[in-house]
GROMACS .gro file of C-alpha atoms in nm:
model
   51
    1MET     CA    1  10.760   5.020  -6.072
    2ALA     CA    2  11.117   4.916  -6.155
    3LEU     CA    3  11.410   5.099  -6.008
    4HIS     CA    4  11.677   5.220  -6.252
    5ASN     CA    5  12.037   5.149  -6.165
    6PRO     CA    6  12.255   5.429  -6.325
    7THR     CA    7  12.585   5.250  -6.263
    8PRO     CA    8  12.692   5.008  -6.539
    9ARG     CA    9  12.786   4.656  -6.451
   10LEU     CA   10  13.161   4.625  -6.412
   11ALA     CA   11  13.357   4.355  -6.583
   12SER     CA   12  13.464   4.058  -6.380
   13ARG     CA   13  13.801   4.069  -6.207
   14PRO     CA   14  13.978   3.822  -6.438
   15ALA     CA   15  13.859   4.014  -6.743
   16ARG     CA   16  13.987   4.344  -6.602
   17LEU     CA   17  14.321   4.183  -6.510
   18LEU     CA   18  14.352   4.041  -6.864
   19GLY     CA   19  14.279   4.385  -7.005
   20TRP     CA   20  14.554   4.548  -6.792
   21VAL     CA   21  14.804   4.271  -6.885
   22ALA     CA   22  14.726   4.321  -7.257
   23ALA     CA   23  14.767   4.697  -7.228
   24VAL     CA   24  15.100   4.666  -7.046
   25LEU     CA   25  15.228   4.414  -7.298
   26ALA     CA   26  15.130   4.641  -7.588
   27LEU     CA   27  15.314   4.936  -7.428
   28LEU     CA   28  15.625   4.726  -7.370
   29ALA     CA   29  15.619   4.608  -7.730
   30VAL     CA   30  15.602   4.967  -7.856
   31PHE     CA   31  15.885   5.068  -7.624
   32ALA     CA   32  16.095   4.778  -7.747
   33LEU     CA   33  16.044   4.887  -8.111
   34TYR     CA   34  16.153   5.243  -8.025
   35THR     CA   35  16.487   5.107  -7.901
   36ALA     CA   36  16.563   4.944  -8.237
   37PRO     CA   37  16.732   5.206  -8.455
   38GLY     CA   38  16.668   5.014  -8.781
   39PHE     CA   39  16.299   5.005  -8.715
   40MET     CA   40  16.290   5.377  -8.643
   41VAL     CA   41  16.468   5.457  -8.969
   42MET     CA   42  16.228   5.232  -9.167
   43LEU     CA   43  15.928   5.391  -8.995
   44SER     CA   44  16.049   5.745  -9.068
   45ASP     CA   45  16.121   5.654  -9.431
   46GLN     CA   46  15.770   5.515  -9.469
   47LEU     CA   47  15.616   5.820  -9.306
   48TRP     CA   48  15.821   6.052  -9.523
   49ALA     CA   49  15.715   5.864  -9.838
   50CYS     CA   50  15.352   5.951  -9.766
   51PHE     CA   51  15.431   6.317  -9.836
   0.00000   0.00000   0.00000
């Protein structure tokens, strides 16, 4: 009779660290784009053109 382990296997520590680093870099990139007024105008123009 095999025992069932209900907890999933967690990713290794380097893989988790890499995931966190990627997430933080993505958030910083988005923040940097929001500080560029020209980008925000272009983005709002493209969004408005959809309607």
